[in-house]
Short mmCIF file of C-alpha atoms and ligand atoms in Angstrom, two decimals:
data_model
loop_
_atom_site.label_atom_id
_atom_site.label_comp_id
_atom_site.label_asym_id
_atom_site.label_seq_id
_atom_site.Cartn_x
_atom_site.Cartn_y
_atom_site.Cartn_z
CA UNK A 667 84.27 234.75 37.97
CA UNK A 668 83.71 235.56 42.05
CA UNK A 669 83.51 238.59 40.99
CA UNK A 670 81.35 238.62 38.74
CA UNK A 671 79.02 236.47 40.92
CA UNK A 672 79.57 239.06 43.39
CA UNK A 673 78.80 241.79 41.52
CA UNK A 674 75.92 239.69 39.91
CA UNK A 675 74.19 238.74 43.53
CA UNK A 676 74.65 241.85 44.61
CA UNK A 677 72.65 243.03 41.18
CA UNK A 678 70.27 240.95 41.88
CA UNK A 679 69.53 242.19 45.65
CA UNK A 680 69.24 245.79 44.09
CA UNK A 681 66.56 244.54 42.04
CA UNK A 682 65.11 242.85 44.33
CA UNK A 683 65.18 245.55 46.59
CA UNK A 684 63.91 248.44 44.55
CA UNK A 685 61.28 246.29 43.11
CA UNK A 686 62.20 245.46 39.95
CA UNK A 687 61.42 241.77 40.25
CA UNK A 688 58.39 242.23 37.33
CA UNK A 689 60.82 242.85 34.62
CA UNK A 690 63.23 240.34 35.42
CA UNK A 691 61.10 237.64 37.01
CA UNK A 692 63.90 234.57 38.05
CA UNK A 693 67.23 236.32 39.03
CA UNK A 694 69.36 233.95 37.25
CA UNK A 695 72.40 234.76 35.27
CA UNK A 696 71.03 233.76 31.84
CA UNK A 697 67.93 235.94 32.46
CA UNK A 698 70.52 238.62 33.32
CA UNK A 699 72.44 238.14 30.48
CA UNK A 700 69.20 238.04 28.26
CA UNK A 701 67.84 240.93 29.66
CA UNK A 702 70.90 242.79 29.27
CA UNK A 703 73.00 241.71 26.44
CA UNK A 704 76.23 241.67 28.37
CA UNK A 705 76.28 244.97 28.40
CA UNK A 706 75.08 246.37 31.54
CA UNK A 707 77.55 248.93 33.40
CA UNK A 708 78.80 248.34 36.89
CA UNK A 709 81.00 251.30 38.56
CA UNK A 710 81.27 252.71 34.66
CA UNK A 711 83.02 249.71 33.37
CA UNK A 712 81.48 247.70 30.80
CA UNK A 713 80.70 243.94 32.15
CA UNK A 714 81.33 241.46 29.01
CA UNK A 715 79.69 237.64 29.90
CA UNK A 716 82.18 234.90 29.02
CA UNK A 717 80.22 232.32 29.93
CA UNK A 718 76.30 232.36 29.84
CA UNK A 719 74.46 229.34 30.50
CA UNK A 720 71.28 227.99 32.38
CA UNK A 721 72.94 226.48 35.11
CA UNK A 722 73.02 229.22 38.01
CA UNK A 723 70.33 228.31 40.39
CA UNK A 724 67.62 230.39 40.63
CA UNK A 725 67.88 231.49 44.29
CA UNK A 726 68.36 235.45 45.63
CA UNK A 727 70.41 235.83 47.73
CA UNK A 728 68.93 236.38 51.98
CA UNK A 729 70.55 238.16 54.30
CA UNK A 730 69.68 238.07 57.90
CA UNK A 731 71.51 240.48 60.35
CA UNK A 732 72.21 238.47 63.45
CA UNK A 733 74.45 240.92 65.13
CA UNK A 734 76.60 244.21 64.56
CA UNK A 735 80.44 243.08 66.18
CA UNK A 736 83.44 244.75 63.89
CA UNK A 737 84.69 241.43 62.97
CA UNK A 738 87.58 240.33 60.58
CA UNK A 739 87.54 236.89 60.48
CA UNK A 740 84.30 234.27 60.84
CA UNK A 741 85.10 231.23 60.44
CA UNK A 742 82.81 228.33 61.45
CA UNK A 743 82.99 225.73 62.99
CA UNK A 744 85.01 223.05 62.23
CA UNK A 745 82.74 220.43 63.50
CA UNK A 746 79.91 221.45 61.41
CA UNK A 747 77.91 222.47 64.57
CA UNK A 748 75.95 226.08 64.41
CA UNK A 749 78.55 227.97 66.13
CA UNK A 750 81.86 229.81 64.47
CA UNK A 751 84.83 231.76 65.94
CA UNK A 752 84.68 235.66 65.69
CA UNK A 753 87.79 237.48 65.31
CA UNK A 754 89.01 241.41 65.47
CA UNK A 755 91.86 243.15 64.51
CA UNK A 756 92.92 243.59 67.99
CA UNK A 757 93.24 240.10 68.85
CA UNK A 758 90.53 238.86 70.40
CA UNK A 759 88.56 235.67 69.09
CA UNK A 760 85.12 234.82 70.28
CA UNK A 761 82.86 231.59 70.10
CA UNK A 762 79.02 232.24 69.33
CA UNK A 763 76.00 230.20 67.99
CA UNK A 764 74.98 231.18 65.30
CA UNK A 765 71.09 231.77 65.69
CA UNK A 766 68.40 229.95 63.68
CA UNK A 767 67.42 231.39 59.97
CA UNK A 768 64.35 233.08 60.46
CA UNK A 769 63.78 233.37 63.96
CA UNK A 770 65.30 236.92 64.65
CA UNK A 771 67.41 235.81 66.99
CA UNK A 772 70.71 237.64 67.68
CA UNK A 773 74.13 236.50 68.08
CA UNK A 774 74.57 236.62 71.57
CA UNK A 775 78.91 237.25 71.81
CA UNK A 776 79.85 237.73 75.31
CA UNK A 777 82.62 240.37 74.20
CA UNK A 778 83.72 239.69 78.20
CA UNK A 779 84.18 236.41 77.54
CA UNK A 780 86.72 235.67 74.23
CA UNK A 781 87.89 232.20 73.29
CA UNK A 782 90.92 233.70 73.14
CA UNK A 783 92.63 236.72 73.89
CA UNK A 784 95.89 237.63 71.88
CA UNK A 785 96.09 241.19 72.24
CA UNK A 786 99.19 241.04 74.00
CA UNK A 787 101.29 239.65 71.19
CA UNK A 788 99.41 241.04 68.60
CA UNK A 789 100.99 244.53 66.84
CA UNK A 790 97.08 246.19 66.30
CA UNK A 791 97.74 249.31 64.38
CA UNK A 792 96.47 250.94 60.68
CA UNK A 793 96.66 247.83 58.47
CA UNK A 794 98.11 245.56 61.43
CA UNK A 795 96.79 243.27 63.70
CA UNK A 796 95.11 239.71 63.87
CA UNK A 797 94.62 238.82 60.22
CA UNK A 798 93.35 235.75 59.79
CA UNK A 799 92.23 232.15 61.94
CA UNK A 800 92.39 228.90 60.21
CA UNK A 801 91.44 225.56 62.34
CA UNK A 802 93.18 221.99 61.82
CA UNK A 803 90.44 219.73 59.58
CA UNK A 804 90.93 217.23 62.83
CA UNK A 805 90.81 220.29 64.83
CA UNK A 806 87.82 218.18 66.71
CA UNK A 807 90.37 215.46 67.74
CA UNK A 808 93.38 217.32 67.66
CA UNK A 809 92.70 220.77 68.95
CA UNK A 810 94.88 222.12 66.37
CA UNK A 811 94.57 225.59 65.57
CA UNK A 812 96.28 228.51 63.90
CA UNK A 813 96.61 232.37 64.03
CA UNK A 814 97.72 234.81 61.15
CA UNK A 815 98.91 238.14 63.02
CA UNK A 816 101.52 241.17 62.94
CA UNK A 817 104.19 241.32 65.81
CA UNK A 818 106.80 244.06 66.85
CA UNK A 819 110.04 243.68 66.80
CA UNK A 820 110.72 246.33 69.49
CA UNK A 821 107.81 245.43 71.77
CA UNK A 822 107.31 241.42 71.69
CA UNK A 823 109.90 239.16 72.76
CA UNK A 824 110.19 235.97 70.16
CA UNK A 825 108.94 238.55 67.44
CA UNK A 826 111.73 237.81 65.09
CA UNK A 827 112.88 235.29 62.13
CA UNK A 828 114.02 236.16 58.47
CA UNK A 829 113.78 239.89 56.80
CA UNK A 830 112.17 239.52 53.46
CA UNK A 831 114.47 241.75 52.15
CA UNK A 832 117.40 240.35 51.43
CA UNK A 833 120.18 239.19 49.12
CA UNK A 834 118.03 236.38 47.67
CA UNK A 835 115.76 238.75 46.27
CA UNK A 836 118.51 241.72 45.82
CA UNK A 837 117.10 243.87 48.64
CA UNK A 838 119.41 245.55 50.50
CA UNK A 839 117.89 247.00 54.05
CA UNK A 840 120.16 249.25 54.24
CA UNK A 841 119.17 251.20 51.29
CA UNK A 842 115.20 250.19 51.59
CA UNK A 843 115.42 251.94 55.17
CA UNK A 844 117.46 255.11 53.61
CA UNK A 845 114.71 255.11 50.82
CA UNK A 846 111.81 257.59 50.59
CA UNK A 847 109.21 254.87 51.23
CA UNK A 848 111.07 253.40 53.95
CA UNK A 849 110.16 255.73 56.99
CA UNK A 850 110.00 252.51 59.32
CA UNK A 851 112.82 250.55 59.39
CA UNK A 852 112.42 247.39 57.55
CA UNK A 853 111.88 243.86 59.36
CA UNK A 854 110.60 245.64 62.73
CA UNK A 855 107.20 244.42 61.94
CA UNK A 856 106.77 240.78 61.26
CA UNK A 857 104.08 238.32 60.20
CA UNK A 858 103.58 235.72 62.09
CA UNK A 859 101.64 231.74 62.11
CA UNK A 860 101.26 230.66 65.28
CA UNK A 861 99.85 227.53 66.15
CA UNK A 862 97.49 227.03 69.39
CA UNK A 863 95.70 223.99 71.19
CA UNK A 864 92.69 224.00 72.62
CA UNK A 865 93.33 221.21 74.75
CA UNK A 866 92.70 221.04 78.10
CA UNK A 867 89.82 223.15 78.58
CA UNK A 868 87.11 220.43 78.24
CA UNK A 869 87.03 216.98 78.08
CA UNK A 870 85.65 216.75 74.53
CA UNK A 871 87.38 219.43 71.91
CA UNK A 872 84.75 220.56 70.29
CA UNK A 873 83.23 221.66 73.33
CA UNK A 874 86.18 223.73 74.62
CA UNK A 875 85.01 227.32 74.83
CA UNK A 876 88.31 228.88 75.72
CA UNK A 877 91.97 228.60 74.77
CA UNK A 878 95.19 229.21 76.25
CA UNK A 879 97.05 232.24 74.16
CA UNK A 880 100.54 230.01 75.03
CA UNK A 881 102.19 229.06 71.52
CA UNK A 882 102.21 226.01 70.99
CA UNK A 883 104.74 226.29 67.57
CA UNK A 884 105.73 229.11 66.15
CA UNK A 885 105.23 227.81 62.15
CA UNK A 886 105.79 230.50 59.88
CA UNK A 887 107.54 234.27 60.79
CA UNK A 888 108.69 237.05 57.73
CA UNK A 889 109.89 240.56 58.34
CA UNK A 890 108.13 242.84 56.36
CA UNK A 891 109.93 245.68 54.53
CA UNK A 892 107.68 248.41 54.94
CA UNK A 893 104.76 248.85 57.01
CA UNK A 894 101.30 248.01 54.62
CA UNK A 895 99.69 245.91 52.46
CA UNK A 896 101.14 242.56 53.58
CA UNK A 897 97.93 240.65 53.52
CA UNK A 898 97.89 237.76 56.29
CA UNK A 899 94.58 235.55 55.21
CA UNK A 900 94.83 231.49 56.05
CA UNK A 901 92.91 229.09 55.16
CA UNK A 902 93.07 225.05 54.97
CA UNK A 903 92.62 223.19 51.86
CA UNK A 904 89.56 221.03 52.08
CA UNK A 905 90.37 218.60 49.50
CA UNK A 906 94.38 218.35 50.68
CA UNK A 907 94.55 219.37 53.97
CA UNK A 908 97.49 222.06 53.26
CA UNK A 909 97.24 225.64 54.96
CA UNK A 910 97.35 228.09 52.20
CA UNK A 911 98.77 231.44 53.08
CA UNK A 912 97.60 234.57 51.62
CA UNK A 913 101.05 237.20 51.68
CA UNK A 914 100.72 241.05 49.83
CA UNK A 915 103.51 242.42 48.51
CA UNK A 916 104.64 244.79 51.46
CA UNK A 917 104.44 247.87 49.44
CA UNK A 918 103.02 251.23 50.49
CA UNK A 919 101.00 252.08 47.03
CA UNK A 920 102.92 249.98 44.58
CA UNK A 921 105.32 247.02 44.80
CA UNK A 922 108.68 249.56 44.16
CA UNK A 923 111.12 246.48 44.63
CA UNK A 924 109.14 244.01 42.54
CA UNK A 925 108.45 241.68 45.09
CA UNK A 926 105.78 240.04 43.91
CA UNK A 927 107.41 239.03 40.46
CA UNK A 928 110.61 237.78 42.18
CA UNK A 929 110.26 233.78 42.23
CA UNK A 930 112.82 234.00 45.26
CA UNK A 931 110.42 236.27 47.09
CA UNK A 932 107.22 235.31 49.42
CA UNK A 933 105.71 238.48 49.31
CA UNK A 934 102.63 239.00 46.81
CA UNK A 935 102.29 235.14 46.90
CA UNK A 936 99.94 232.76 48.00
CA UNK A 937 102.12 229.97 50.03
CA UNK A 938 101.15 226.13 50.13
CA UNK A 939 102.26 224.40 53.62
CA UNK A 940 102.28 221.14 54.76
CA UNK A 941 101.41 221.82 58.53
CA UNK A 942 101.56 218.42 59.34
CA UNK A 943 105.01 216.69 58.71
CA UNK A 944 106.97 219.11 60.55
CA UNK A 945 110.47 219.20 59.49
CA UNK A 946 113.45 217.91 61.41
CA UNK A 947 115.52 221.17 63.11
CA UNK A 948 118.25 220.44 59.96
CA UNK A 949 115.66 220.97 57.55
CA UNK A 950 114.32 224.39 58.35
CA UNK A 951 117.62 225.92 58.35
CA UNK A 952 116.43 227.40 54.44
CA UNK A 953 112.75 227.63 55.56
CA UNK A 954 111.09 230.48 57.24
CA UNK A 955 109.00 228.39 59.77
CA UNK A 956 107.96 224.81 60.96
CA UNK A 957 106.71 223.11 58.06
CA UNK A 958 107.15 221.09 55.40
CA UNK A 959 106.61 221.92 51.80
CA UNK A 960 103.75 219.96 49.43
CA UNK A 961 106.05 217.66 46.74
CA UNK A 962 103.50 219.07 44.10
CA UNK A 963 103.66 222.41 45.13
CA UNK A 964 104.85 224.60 41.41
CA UNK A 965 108.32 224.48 42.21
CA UNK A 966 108.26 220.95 41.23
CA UNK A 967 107.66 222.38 37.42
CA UNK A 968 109.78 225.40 38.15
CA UNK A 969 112.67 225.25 40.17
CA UNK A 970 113.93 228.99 40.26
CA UNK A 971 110.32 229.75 42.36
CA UNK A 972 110.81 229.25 46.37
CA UNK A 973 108.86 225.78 47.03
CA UNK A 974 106.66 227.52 49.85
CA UNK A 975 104.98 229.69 46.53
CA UNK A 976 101.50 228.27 45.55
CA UNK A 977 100.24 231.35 42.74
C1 NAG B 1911 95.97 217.74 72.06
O1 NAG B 1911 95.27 216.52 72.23
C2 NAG B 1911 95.40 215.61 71.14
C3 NAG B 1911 94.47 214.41 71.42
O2 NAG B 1911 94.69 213.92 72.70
C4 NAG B 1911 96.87 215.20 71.00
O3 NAG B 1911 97.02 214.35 69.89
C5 NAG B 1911 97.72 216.47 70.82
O4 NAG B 1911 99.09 216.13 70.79
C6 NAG B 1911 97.47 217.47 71.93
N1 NAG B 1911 98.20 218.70 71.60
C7 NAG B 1911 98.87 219.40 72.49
C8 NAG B 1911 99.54 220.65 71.99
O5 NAG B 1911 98.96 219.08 73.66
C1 NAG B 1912 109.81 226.39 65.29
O1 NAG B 1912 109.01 226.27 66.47
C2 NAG B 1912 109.75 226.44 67.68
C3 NAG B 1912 108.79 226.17 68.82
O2 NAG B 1912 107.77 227.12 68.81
C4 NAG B 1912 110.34 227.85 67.74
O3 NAG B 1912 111.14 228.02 68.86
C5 NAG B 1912 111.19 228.08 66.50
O4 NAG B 1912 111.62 229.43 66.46
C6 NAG B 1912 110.40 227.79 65.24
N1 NAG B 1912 111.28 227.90 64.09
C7 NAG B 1912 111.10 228.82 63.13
C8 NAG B 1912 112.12 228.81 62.04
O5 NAG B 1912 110.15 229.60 63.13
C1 NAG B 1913 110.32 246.68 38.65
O1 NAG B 1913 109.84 246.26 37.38
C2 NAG B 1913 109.59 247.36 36.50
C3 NAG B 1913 108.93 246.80 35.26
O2 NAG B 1913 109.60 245.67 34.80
C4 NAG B 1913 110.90 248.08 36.22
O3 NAG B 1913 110.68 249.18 35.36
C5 NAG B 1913 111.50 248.56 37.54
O4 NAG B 1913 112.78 249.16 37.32
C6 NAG B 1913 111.65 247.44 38.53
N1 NAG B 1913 112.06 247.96 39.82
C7 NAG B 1913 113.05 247.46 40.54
C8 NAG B 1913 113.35 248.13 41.85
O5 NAG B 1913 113.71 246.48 40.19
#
């Protein structure tokens, strides 16, 4: 369905812009499908409409450019002001206001000035780097905040913590390293949750406009068995609170060992973690970080999956 609403909005915009707004005159998705039967091609694939009602509001969709950074990750906010957090692959993370709608304005990111500088732990290379920025729903009283990002084994102290190849999932490194694909030995590149405070820079939180790039808990680590596709997104739940971790399957082109069918694997998964009850040291001796895993997470219905898995 996002995708279709994607591909839908984006539609619309190309109507909008090449002035087709006569024949089609309130961009909604029933007028679309009217219009079009269901039929209408997009990239030479036939587009069928399961579901074609009146409710899609009848709004285009605006677009203002308010500045040109290469950016990753935006995230706003979490205090529902107009500013949100800029990240890029490199490691750097920025705090900007966001400019009025409407008023030109620009978005004014001191690229001298970062919230938060991580290049120094993070591995930035090809498909590596800092992948993804998630802030605690208290973040505002608790400064809590995490980073998604790629370390080296061989470069960064601390970069280190399970290989997810293993005997659990029948993945021997030895033989994934001797393999064709496996021109970097496995494990030397890891991904990494880290979790940072941004306490101590202001009195208030939400006004803190910098942040130390000290740890303050390392929560989740994974050696990857090749060198691609690993994914690295995070995000917090906003009806439960959990972080939700977005893993690929660590192939190069295809997922050769299957990871992301193995139930004893995390790769090709999308984790559920309870950030928030931290487990005591006996308990993580099975887990691949500091956290603690939601009782209603799948594995409750399916006990061969590895409670972290989510989808
Ligand atoms: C940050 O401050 C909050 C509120 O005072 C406190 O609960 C939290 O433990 C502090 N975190 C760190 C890492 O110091
Ligand atoms: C848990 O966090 C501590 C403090 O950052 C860290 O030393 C430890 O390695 C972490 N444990 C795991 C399994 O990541
Ligand atoms: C992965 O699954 C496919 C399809 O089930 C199978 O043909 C292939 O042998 C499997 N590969 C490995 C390494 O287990």
């Amino acid at each position: 369905m996002a995708d279709f609403v994607a591909v839908f909005l984006w539609f619309c915009n190309f109507l909008l812009l090449f002035g087709f707004t006569d024949s089609i005159p309130l961009c909604t998705e029933s007028n679309f499908c009217n219009t079009y039967g269901g039929s209408k091609c997009f990239d030479g694939e036939k587009v069928v409409f399961n579901k074609c009602d009146t409710q899609f509001p009848s709004r285009g969709l605006c677009l203002e450019k308010i500045g040109n950074g290469y950016y990753l990750n935006t995230v706003a906010h979490p205090d529902g002001s107009d500013r949100a957090f800029f990240a890029n692959q490199a490691g750097k993370i920025w705090l900007s206001t966001i400019p009025e709608q409407g008023l030109g304005g620009t978005l004014g990111l001191d690229e001298s000035s970062p919230f938060m500088d991580l290049t120094d732990q993070v591995h930035f290379y090809n498909s590596f780097g800092l992948m993804g920025l998630a802030f605690h729903p208290n973040f505002a009283r608790n400064g809590r905040f995490f980073a998604s990002f790629n370390c080296d084994r061989v470069k960064t102290p601390g970069c280190s913590g399970k290989c997810s190849c293993n005997s659990d999932v029948n993945c021997d490194p030895l033989k994934l390293a001797s393999s064709s694909s496996g021109s970097v030995q496995p494990c030397r590149y890891y991904k990494v949750i880290a979790e940072f405070t941004a306490n101590g820079t202001a009195s208030d939180i939400s006004m803190a406009t910098r942040a130390k790039p000290s740890e303050v808990r390392r929560i989740f680590s994974l050696g990857l068995p090749i060198a691609f596709n690993h994914g690295g997104q995070i995000l917090f739940g906003p009806a439960d609170g959990y972080l939700y971790v977005m893993l690929g399957d660590g192939g190069i082109e295809e997922d050769h060992y299957n990871f992301s069918q193995n139930k004893k694997s995390l790769l090709g998964k999308i984790l559920r973690l309870d950030v928030d009850n931290m487990p005591s040291e006996a308990g993580i001796v099975d887990q691949w970080g500091n956290y603690s895993v939601p009782q209603d997470n799948p594995f409750s219905e399916d006990n061969e999956l590895q409670p972290e898995i989510w989808a």
